[in-house]
mmCIF file of C-alpha atoms in Angstrom:
data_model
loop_
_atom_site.group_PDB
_atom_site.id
_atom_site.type_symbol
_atom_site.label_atom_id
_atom_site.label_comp_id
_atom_site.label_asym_id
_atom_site.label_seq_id
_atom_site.Cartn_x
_atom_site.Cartn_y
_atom_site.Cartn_z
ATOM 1 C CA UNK A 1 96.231 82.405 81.765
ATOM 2 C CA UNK A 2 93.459 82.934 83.897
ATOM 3 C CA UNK A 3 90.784 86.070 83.202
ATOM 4 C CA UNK A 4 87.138 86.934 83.778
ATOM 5 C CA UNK A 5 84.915 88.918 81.330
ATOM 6 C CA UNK A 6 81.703 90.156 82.262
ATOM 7 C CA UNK A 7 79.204 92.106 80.273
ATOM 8 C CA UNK A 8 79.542 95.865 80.293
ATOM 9 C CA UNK A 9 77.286 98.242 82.072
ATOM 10 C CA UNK A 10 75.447 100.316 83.415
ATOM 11 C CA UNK A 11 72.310 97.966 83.561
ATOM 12 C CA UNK A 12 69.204 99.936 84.110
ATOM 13 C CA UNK A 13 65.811 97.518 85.536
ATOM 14 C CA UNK A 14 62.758 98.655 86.943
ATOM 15 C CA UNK A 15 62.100 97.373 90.454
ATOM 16 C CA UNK A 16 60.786 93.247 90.828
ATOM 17 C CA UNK A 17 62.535 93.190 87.391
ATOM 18 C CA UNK A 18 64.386 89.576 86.622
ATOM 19 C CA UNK A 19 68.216 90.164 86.351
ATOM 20 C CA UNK A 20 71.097 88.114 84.920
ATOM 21 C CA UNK A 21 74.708 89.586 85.215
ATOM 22 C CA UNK A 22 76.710 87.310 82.620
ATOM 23 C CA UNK A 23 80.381 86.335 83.302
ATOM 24 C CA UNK A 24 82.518 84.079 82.021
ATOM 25 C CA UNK A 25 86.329 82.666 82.841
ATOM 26 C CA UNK A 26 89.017 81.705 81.135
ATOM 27 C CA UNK A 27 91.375 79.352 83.687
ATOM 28 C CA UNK A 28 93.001 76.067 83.813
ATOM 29 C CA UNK A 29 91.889 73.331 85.981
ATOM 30 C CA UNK A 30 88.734 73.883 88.352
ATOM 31 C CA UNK A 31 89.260 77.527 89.746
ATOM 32 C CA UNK A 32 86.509 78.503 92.316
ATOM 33 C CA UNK A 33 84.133 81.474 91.476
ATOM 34 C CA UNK A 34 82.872 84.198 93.135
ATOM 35 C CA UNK A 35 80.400 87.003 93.031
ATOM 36 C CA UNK A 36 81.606 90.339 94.839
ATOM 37 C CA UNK A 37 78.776 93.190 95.714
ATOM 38 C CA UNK A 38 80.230 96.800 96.096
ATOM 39 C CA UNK A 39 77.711 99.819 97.240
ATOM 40 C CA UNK A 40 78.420 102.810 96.996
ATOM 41 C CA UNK A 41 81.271 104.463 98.278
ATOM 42 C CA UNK A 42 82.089 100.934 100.456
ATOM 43 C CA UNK A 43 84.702 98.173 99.824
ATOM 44 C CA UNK A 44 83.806 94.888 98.094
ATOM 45 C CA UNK A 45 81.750 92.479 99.596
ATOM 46 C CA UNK A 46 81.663 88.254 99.363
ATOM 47 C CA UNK A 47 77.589 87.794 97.530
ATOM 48 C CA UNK A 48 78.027 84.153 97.197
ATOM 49 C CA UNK A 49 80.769 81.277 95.774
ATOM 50 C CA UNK A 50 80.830 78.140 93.721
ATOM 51 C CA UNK A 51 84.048 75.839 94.192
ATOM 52 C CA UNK A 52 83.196 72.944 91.679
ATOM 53 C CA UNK A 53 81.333 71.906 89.072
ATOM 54 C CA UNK A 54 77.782 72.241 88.573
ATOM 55 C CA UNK A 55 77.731 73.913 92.062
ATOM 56 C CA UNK A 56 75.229 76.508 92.709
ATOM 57 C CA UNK A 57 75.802 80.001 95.198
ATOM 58 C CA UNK A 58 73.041 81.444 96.843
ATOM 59 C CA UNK A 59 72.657 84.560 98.696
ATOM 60 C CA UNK A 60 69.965 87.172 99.283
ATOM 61 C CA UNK A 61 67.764 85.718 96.629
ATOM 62 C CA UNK A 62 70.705 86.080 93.973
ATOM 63 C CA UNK A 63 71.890 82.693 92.374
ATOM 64 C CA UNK A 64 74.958 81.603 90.121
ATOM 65 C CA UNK A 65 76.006 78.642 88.923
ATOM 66 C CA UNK A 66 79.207 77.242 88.351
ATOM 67 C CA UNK A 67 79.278 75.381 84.378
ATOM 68 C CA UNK A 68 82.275 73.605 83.328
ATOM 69 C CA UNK A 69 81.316 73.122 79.666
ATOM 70 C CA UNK A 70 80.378 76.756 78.829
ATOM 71 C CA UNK A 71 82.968 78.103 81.629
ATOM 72 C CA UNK A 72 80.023 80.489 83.239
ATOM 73 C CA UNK A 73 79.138 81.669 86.064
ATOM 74 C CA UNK A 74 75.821 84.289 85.388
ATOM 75 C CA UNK A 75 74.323 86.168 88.446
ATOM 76 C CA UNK A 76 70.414 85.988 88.203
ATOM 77 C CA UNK A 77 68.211 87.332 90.976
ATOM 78 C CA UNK A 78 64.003 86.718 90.106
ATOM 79 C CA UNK A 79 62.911 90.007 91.426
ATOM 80 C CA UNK A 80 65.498 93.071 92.040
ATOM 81 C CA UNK A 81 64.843 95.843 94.621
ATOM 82 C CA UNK A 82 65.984 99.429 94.778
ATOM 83 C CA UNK A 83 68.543 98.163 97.362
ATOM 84 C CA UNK A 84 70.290 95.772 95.286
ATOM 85 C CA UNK A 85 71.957 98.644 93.066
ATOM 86 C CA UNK A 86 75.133 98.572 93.293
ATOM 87 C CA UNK A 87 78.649 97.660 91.328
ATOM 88 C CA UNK A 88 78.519 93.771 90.695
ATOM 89 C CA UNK A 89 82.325 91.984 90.333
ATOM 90 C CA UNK A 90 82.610 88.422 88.973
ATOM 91 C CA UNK A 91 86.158 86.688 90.308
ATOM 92 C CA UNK A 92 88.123 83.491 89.648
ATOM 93 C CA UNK A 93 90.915 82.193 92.137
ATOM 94 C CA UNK A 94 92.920 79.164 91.608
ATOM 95 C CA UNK A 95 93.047 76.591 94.549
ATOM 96 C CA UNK A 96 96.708 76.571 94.262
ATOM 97 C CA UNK A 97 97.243 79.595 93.224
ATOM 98 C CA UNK A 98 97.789 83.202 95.477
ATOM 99 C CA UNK A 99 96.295 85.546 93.231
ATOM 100 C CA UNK A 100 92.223 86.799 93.030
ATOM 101 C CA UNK A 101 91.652 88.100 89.220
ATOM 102 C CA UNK A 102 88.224 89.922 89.316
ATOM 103 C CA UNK A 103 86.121 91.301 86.150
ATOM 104 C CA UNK A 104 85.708 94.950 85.578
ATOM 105 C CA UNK A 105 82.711 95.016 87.305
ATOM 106 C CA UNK A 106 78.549 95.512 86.018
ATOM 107 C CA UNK A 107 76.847 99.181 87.573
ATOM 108 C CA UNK A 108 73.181 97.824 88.368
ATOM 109 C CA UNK A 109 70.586 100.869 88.988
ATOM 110 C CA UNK A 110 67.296 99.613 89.972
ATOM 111 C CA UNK A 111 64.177 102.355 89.591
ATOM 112 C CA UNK A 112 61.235 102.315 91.754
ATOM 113 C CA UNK B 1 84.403 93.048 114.607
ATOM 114 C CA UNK B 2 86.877 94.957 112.692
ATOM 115 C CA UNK B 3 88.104 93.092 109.913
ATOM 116 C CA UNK B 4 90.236 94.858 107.302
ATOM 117 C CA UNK B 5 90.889 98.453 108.309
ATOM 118 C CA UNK B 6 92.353 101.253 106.038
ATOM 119 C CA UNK B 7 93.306 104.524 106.821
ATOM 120 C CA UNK B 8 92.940 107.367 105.825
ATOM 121 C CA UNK B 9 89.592 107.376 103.677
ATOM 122 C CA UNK B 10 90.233 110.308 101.335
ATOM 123 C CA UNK B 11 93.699 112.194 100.842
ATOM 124 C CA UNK B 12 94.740 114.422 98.757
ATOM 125 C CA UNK B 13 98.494 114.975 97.587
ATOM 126 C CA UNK B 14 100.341 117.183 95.431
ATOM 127 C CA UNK B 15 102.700 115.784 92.204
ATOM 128 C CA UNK B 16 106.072 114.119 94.410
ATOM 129 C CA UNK B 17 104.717 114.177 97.245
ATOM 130 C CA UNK B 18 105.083 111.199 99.736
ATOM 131 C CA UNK B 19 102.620 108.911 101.668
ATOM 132 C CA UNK B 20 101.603 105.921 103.456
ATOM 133 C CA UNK B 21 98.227 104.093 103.425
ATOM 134 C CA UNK B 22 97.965 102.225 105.920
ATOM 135 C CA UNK B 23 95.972 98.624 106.194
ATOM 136 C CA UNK B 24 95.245 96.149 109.151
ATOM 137 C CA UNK B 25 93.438 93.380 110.362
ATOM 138 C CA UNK B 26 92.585 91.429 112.754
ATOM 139 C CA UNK B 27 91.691 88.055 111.669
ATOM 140 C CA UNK B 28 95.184 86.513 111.665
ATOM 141 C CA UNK B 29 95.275 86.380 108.123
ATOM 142 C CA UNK B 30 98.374 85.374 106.003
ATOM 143 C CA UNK B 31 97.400 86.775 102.932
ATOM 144 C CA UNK B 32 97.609 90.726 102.322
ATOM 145 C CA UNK B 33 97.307 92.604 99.086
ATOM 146 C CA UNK B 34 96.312 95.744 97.430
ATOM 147 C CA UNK B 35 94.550 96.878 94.786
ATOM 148 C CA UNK B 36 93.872 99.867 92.987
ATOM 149 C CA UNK B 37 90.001 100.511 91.129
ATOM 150 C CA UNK B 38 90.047 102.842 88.050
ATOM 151 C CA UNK B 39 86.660 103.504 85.970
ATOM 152 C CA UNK B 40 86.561 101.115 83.519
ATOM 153 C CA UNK B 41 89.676 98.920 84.716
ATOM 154 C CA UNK B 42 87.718 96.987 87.431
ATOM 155 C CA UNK B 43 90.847 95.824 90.049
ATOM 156 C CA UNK B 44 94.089 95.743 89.573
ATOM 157 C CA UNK B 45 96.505 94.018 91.860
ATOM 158 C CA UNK B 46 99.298 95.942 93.059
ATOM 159 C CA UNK B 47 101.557 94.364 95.897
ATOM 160 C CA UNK B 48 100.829 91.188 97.780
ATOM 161 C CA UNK B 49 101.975 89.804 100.375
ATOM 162 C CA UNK B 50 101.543 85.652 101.953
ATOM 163 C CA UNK B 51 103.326 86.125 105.498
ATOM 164 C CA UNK B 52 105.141 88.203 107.427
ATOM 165 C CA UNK B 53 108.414 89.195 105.569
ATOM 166 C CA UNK B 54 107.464 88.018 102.171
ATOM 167 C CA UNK B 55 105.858 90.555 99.729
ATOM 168 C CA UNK B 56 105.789 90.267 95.536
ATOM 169 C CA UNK B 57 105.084 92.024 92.773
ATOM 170 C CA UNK B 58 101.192 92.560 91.096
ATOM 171 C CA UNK B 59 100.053 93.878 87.986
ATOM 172 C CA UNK B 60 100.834 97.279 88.661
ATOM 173 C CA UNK B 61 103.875 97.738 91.159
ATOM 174 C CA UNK B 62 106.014 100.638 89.877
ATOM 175 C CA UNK B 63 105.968 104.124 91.650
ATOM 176 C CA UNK B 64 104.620 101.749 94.684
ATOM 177 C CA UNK B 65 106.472 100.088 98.342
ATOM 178 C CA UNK B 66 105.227 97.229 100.668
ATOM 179 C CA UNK B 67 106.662 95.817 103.627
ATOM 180 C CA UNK B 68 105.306 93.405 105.608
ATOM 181 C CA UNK B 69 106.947 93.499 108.884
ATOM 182 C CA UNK B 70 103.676 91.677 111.190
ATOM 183 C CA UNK B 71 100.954 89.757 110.259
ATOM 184 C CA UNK B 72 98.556 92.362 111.079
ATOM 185 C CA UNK B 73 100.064 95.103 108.889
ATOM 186 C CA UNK B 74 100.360 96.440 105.554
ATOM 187 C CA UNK B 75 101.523 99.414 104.734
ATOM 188 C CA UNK B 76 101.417 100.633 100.815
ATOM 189 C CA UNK B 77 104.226 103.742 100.057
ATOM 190 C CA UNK B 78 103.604 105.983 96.869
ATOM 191 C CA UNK B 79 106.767 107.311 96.820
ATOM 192 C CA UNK B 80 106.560 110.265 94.593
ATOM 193 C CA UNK B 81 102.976 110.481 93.857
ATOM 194 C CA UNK B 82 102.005 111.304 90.217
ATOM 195 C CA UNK B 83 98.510 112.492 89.104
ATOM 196 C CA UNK B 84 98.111 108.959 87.455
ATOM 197 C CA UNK B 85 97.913 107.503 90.930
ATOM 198 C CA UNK B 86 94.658 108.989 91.220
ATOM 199 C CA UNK B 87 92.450 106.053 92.413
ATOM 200 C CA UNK B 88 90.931 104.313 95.012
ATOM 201 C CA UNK B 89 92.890 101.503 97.079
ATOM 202 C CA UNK B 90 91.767 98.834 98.440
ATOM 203 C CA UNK B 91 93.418 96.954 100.868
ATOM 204 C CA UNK B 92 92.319 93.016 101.359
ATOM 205 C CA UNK B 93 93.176 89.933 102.789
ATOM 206 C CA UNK B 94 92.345 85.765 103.177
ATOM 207 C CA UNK B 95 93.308 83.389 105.445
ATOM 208 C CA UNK B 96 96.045 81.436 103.590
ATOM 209 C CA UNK B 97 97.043 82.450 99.872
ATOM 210 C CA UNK B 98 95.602 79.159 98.488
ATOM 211 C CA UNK B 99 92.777 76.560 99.152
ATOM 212 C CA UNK B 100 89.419 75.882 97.796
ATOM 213 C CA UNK B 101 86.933 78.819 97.956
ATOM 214 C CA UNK B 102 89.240 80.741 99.810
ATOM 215 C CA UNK B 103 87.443 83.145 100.368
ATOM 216 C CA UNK B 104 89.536 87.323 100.143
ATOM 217 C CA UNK B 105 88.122 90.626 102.472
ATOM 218 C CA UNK B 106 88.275 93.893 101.442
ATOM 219 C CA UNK B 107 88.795 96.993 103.347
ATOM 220 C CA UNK B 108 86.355 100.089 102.534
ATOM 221 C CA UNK B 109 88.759 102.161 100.435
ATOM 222 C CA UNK B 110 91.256 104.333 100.262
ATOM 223 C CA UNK B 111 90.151 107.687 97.682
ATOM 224 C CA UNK B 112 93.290 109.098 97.006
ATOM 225 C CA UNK B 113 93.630 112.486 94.659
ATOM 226 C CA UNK B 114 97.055 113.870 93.108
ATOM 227 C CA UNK B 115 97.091 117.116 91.638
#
């Protein structure tokens, strides 16, 4: 079946910190990827996407990139500000498939 | 630019009671669904729905009604509410249900307390 695990929370980083948010899928096929940002009491939000192989998403200085042979997608960002905490969900969808399946989400808290 | 719309933003309800949340948007959309977000859980599908008329089953249907009767709109019904309904809802949609990097848009939440 198709699933998405990504390492537990809260992470705690001091601002201009380097972060990595790991997440990995389990999926048949070539599933495209996505990185959701939620803030505080607001819905999810689209941070970036990967649809194939070896493809990299970039948005607001945060980068993932899709990898086949270790079926990974970790969210890295070189220096974090106090805006950027926030709940962080990794997703999987299936191009022929209806269905979104999302990780349980990683709590980011970034200190001045 | 509205996008996904949910209403109301917090309720609270009382064991059996009855409700309606109520989602809509406005980018023509075919592809409806809604989720529920429990500490812990991350999101768990509930009812979906892929054009007008056509609604099915998600991880987590029971004590829960859809109906899909425009594109626009999509109502989710807790019929007798029970205090393990306490959540938040989100209601989302995409363009089509499939295709490449297709890409889903959520609405702001639904905080919903049964006592």
């Amino acid at each position: 079946g198709n699933s998405v695990t990504q390492m537990e929370g809260p992470v705690t980083l001091s601002e201009e910190a380097f972060l990595t948010i790991n997440c990995t899928y389990t999926a048949t096929g070539y599933p495209s990827l996505f990185w959701y940002v939620q803030y505080p009491g607001e819905g999810l939000q689209l941070l970036l996407k990967a649809t194939k192989a070896d493809d990299k998403g970039s948005n607001k200085g945060f980068e993932a990139t899709y990898r086949k042979e270790t079926t990974s997608f970790h969210l890295e960002k070189g220096s974090v500000q106090v805006s950027d905490s926030a709940v962080y969900f990794c997703a999987l969808s299936q191009n022929t498939g209806n269905q979104f399946y999302f990780g349980t989400g990683t709590s980011l808290t970034v200190i001045p | 630019n509205a996008g996904v719309t949910q209403t109301p933003k917090f309720q609270v309800l009382k064991t059996g009671q009855s409700m309606t949340l109520q989602c809509a948007q406005d980018m023509n959309h075919e592809y409806m669904s809604w989720y529920r977000q429990d500490p812990g859980m991350g999101l768990r599908l509930i009812h979906y729905s892929v054009g007008a008329g056509i609604t099915d089953q998600g991880e987590v249907p029971n004590g829960y009604n859809v109906s899909r009767s425009t594109t626009e709109d999509f109502p989710l019904r807790l019929l007798s509410a029970a205090p393990s309904q306490t959540s938040v809802y989100f209601c989302a949609s995409r363009p089509t249900p499939q295709g490449t990097g297709n890409t889903i848009y959520f609405g702001e939440g639904s905080w919903l307390t049964v006592v």
